[in-house]
PDB file of C-alpha atoms in Angstrom:
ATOM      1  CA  UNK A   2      75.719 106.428 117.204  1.00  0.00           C
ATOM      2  CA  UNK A   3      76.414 107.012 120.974  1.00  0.00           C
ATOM      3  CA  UNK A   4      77.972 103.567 121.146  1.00  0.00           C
ATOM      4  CA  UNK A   5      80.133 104.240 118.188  1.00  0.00           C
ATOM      5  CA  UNK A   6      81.386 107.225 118.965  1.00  0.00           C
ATOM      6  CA  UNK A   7      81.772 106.693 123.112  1.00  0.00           C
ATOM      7  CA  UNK A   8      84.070 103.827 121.798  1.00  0.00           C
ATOM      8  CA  UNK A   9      85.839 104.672 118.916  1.00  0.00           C
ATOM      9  CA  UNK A  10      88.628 106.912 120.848  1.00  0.00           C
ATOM     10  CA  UNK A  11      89.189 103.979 123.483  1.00  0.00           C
ATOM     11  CA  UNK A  12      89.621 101.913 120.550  1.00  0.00           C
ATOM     12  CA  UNK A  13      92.142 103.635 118.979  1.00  0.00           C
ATOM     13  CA  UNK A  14      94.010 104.662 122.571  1.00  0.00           C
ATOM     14  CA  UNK A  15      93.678 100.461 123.431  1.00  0.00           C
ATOM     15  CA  UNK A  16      95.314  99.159 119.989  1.00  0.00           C
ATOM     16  CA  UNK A  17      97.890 101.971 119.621  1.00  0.00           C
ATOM     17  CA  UNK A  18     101.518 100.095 119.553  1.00  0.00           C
ATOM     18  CA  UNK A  19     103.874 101.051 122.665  1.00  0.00           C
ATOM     19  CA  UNK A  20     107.678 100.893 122.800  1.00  0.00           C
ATOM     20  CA  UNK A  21     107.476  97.724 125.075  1.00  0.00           C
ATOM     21  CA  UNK A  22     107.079  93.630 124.905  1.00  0.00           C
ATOM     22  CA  UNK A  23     104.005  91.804 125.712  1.00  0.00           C
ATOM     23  CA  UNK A  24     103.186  90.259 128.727  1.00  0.00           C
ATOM     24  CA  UNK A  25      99.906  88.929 130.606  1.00  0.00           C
ATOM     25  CA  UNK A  26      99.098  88.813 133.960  1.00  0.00           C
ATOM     26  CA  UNK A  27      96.068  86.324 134.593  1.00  0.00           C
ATOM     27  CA  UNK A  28      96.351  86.476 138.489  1.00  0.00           C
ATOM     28  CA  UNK A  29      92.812  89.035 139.485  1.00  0.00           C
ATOM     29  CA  UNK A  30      94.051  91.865 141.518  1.00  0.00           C
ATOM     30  CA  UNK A  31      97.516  92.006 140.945  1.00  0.00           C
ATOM     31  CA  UNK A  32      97.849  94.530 138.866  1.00  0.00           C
ATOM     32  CA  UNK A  33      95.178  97.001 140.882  1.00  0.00           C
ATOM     33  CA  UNK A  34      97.854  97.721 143.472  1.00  0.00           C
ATOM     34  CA  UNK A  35     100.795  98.867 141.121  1.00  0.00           C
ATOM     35  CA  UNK A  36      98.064 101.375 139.308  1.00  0.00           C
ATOM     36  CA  UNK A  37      97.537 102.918 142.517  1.00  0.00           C
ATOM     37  CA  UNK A  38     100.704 102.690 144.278  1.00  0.00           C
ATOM     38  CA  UNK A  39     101.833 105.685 141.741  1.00  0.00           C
ATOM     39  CA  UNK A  40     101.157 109.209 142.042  1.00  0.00           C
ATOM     40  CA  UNK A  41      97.478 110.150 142.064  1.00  0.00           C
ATOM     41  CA  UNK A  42      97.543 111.360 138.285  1.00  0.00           C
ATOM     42  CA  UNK A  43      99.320 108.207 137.130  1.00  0.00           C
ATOM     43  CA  UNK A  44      96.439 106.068 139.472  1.00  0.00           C
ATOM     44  CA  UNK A  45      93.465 108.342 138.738  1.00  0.00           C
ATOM     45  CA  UNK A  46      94.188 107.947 134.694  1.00  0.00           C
ATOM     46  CA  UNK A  47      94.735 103.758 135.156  1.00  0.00           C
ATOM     47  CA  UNK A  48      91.524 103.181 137.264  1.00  0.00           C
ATOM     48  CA  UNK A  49      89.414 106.539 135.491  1.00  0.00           C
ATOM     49  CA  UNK A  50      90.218 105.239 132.370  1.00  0.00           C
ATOM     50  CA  UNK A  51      90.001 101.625 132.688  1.00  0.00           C
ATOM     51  CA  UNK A  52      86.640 102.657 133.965  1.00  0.00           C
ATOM     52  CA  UNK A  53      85.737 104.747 130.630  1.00  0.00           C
ATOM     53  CA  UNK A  54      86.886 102.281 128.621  1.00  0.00           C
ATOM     54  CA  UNK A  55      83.247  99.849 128.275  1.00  0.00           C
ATOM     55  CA  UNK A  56      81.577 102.860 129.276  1.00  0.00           C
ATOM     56  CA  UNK A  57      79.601 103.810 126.146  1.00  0.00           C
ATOM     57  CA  UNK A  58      78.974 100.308 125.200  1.00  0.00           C
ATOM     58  CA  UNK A  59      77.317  99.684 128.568  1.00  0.00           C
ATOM     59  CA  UNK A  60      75.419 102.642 128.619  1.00  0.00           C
ATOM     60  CA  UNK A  61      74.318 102.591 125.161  1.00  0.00           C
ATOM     61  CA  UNK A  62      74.233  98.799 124.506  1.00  0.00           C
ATOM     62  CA  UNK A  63      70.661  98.274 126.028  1.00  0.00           C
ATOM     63  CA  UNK A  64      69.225 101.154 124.756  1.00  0.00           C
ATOM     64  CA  UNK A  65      70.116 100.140 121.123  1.00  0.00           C
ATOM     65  CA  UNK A  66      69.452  96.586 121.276  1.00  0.00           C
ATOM     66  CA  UNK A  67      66.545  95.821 123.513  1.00  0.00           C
ATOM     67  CA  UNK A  68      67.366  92.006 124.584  1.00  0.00           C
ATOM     68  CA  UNK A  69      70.167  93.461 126.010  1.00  0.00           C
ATOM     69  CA  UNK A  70      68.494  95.438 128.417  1.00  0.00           C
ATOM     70  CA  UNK A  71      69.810  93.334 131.950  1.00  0.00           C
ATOM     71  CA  UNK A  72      72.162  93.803 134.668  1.00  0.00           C
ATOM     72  CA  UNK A  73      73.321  89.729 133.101  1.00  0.00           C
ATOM     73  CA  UNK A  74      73.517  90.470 129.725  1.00  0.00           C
ATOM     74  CA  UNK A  75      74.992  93.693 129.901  1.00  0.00           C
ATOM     75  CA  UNK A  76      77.727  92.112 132.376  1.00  0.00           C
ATOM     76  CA  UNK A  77      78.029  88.989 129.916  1.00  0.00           C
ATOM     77  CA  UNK A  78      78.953  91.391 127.039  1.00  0.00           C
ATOM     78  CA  UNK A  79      81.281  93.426 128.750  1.00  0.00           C
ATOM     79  CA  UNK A  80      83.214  90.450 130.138  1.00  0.00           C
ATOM     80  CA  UNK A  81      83.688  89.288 126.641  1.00  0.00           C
ATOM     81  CA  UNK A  82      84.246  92.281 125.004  1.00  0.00           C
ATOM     82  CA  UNK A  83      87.170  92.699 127.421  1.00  0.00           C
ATOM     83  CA  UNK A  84      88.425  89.658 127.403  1.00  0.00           C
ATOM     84  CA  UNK A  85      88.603  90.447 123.217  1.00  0.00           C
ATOM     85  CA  UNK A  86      90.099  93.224 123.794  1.00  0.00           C
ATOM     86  CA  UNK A  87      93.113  92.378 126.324  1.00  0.00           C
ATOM     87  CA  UNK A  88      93.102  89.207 124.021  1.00  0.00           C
ATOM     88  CA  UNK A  89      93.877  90.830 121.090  1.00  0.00           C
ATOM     89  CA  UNK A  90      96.268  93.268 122.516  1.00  0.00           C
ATOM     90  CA  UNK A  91      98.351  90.363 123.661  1.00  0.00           C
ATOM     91  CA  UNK A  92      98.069  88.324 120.346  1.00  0.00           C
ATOM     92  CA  UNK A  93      98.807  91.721 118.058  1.00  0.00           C
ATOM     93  CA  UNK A  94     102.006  91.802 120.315  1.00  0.00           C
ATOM     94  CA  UNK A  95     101.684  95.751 120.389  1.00  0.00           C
ATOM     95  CA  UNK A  96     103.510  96.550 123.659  1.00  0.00           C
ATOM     96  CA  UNK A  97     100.755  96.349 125.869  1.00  0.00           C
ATOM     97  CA  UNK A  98      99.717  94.583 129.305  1.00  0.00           C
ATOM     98  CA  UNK A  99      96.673  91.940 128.669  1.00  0.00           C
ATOM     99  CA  UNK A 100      95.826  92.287 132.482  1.00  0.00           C
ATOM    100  CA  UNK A 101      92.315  90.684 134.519  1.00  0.00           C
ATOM    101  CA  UNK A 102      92.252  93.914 136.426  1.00  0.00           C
ATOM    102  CA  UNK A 103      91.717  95.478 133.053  1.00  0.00           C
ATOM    103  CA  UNK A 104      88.893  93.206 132.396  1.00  0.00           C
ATOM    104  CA  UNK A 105      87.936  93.345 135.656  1.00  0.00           C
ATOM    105  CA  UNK A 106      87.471  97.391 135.848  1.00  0.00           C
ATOM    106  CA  UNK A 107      86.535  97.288 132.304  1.00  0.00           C
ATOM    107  CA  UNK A 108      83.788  95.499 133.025  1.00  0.00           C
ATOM    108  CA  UNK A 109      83.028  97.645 136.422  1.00  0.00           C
ATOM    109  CA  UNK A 110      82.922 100.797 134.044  1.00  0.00           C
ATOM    110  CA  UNK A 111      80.351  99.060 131.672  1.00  0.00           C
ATOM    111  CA  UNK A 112      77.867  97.822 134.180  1.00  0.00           C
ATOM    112  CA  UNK A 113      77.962 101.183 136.051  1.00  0.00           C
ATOM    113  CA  UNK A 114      77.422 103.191 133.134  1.00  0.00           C
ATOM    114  CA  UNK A 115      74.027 100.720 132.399  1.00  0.00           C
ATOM    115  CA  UNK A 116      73.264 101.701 135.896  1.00  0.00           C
ATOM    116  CA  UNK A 117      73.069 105.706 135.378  1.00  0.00           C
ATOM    117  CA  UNK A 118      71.114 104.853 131.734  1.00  0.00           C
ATOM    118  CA  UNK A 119      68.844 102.301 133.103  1.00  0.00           C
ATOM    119  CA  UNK A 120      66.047 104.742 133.450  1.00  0.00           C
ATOM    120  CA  UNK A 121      66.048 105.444 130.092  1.00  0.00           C
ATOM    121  CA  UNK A 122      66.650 101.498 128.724  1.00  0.00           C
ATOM    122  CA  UNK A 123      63.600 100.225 131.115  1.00  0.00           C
ATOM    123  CA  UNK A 124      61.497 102.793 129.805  1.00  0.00           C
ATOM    124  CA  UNK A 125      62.155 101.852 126.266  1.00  0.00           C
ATOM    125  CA  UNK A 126      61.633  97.924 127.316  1.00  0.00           C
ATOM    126  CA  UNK A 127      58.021  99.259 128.845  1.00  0.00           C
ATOM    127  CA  UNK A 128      56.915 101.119 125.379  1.00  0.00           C
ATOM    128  CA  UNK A 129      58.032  97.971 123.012  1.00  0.00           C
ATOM    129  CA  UNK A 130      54.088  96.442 122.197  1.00  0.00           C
ATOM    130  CA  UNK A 131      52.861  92.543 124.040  1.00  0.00           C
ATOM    131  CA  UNK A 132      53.742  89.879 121.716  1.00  0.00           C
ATOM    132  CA  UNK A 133      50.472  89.317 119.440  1.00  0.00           C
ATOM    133  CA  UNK A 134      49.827  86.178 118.014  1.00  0.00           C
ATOM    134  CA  UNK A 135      50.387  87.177 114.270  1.00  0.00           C
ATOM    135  CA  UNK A 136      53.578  89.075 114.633  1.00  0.00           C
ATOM    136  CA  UNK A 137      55.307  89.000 117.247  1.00  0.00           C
ATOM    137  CA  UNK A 138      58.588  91.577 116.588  1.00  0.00           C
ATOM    138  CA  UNK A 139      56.266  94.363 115.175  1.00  0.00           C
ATOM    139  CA  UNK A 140      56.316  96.954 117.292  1.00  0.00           C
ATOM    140  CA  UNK A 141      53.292  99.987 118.002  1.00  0.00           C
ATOM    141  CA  UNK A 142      54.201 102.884 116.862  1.00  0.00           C
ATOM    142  CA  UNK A 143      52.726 106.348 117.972  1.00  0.00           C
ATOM    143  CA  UNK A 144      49.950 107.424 116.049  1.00  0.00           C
ATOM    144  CA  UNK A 145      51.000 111.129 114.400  1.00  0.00           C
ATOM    145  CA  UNK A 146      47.689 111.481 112.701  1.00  0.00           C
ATOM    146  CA  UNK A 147      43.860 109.962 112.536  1.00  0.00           C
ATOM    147  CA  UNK A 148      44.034 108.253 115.922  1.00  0.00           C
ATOM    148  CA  UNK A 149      42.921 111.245 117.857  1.00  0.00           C
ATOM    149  CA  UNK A 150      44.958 112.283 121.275  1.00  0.00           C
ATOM    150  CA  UNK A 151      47.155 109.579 122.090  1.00  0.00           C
ATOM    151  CA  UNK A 152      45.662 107.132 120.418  1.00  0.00           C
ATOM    152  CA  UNK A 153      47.811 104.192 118.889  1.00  0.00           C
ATOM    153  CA  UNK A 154      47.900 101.483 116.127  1.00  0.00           C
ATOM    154  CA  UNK A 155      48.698  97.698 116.293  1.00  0.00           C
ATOM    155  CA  UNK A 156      50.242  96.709 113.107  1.00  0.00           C
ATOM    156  CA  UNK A 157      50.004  93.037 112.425  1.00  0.00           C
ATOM    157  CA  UNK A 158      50.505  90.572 109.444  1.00  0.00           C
ATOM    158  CA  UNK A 159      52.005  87.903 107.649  1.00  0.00           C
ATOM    159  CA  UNK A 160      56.176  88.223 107.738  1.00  0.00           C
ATOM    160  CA  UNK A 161      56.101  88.728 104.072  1.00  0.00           C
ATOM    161  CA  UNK A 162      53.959  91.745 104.500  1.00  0.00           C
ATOM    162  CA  UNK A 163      50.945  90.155 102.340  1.00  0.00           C
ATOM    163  CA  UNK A 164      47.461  91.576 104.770  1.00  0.00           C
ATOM    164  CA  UNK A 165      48.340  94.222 107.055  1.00  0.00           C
ATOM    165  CA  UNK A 166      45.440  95.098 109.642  1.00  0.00           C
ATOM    166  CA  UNK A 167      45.406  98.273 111.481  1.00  0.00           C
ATOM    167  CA  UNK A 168      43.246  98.219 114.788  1.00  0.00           C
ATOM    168  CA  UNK A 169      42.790 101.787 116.977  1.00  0.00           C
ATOM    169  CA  UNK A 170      43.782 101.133 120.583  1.00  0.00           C
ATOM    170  CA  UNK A 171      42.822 102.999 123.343  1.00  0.00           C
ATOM    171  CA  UNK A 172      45.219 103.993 125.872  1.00  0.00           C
ATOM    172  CA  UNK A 173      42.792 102.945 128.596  1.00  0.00           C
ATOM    173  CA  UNK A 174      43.476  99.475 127.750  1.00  0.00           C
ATOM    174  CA  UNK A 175      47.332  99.895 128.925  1.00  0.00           C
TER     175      UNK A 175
END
């Protein structure tokens, strides 16, 4: 929901139509310097916003999807989800600049946001059970009753769900 929602408003700010041609600038860095030779409001909003823009979906992303929970992927997601982005601003011809700075500090935003979550992502990666040789995607989920104090069950079986076992783990063999 976090990923949804921390996006949907950039979303709708990114493919808004301006009063203004396209145009593209594919040369890195040379549109950094015009953001911030401005005021400070006008430079603040370009670079604070560029920087919001992947924000959620790098926070969120490897919390939410588990094999996404790297530095690499995270960055490999965020360079093409920008890269969509700018390219379908410039294709939808809606009066904005398709810039690499944007992807660029788009990107930046993204990976820094996984950096402040990362405590929480790594932690989830640490719960999720060993791969077993019956089933491996099944994951262990926290006894709420019958296993005692924090006790746990494996769940295992065929992937059509035919024989289910359930074996009591003790937490002294983690």
């Amino acid at each position: 929901m976090g990923l949804f929602a921390g996006s949907l408003p950039w979303a709708v700010m990114l493919f808004t139509p301006q009063p203004a041609g396209r145009s593209i600038d594919l040369v890195p860095l040379h549109d950094l310097p015009s953001w911030l030779a401005g005021d400070l409001g006008t430079a603040a909003a370009q670079v604070v916003g560029n920087l919001l823009v992947l924000a959620a979906f790098g926070f969120f992303l490897p919390m939410r999807f588990a094999a996404m929970a790297s530095f690499a992927r995270i960055l490999a997601a965020a360079v093409a989800t920008s890269v969509g982005i700018e390219s379908l601003q410039w294709l939808l011809a809606i009066g904005r600049v398709s810039s690499v700075d944007d992807v660029l500090v788009n990107t930046l935003g993204a990976v820094l946001a996984a950096a402040v979550s990362r405590r929480w992502w790594v932690a989830s990666a640490q719960e999720l059970p060993r791969a077993g040789p019956t089933s491996p995607s099944v994951r262990e989920p926290r006894a709420t009753s019958g296993a005692g104090v924090g006790g746990r069950f494996r769940v295992s079986g065929s992937d059509q769900g035919v024989s289910r076992s359930h074996e009591h783990l003790c937490d002294d063999e983690h």
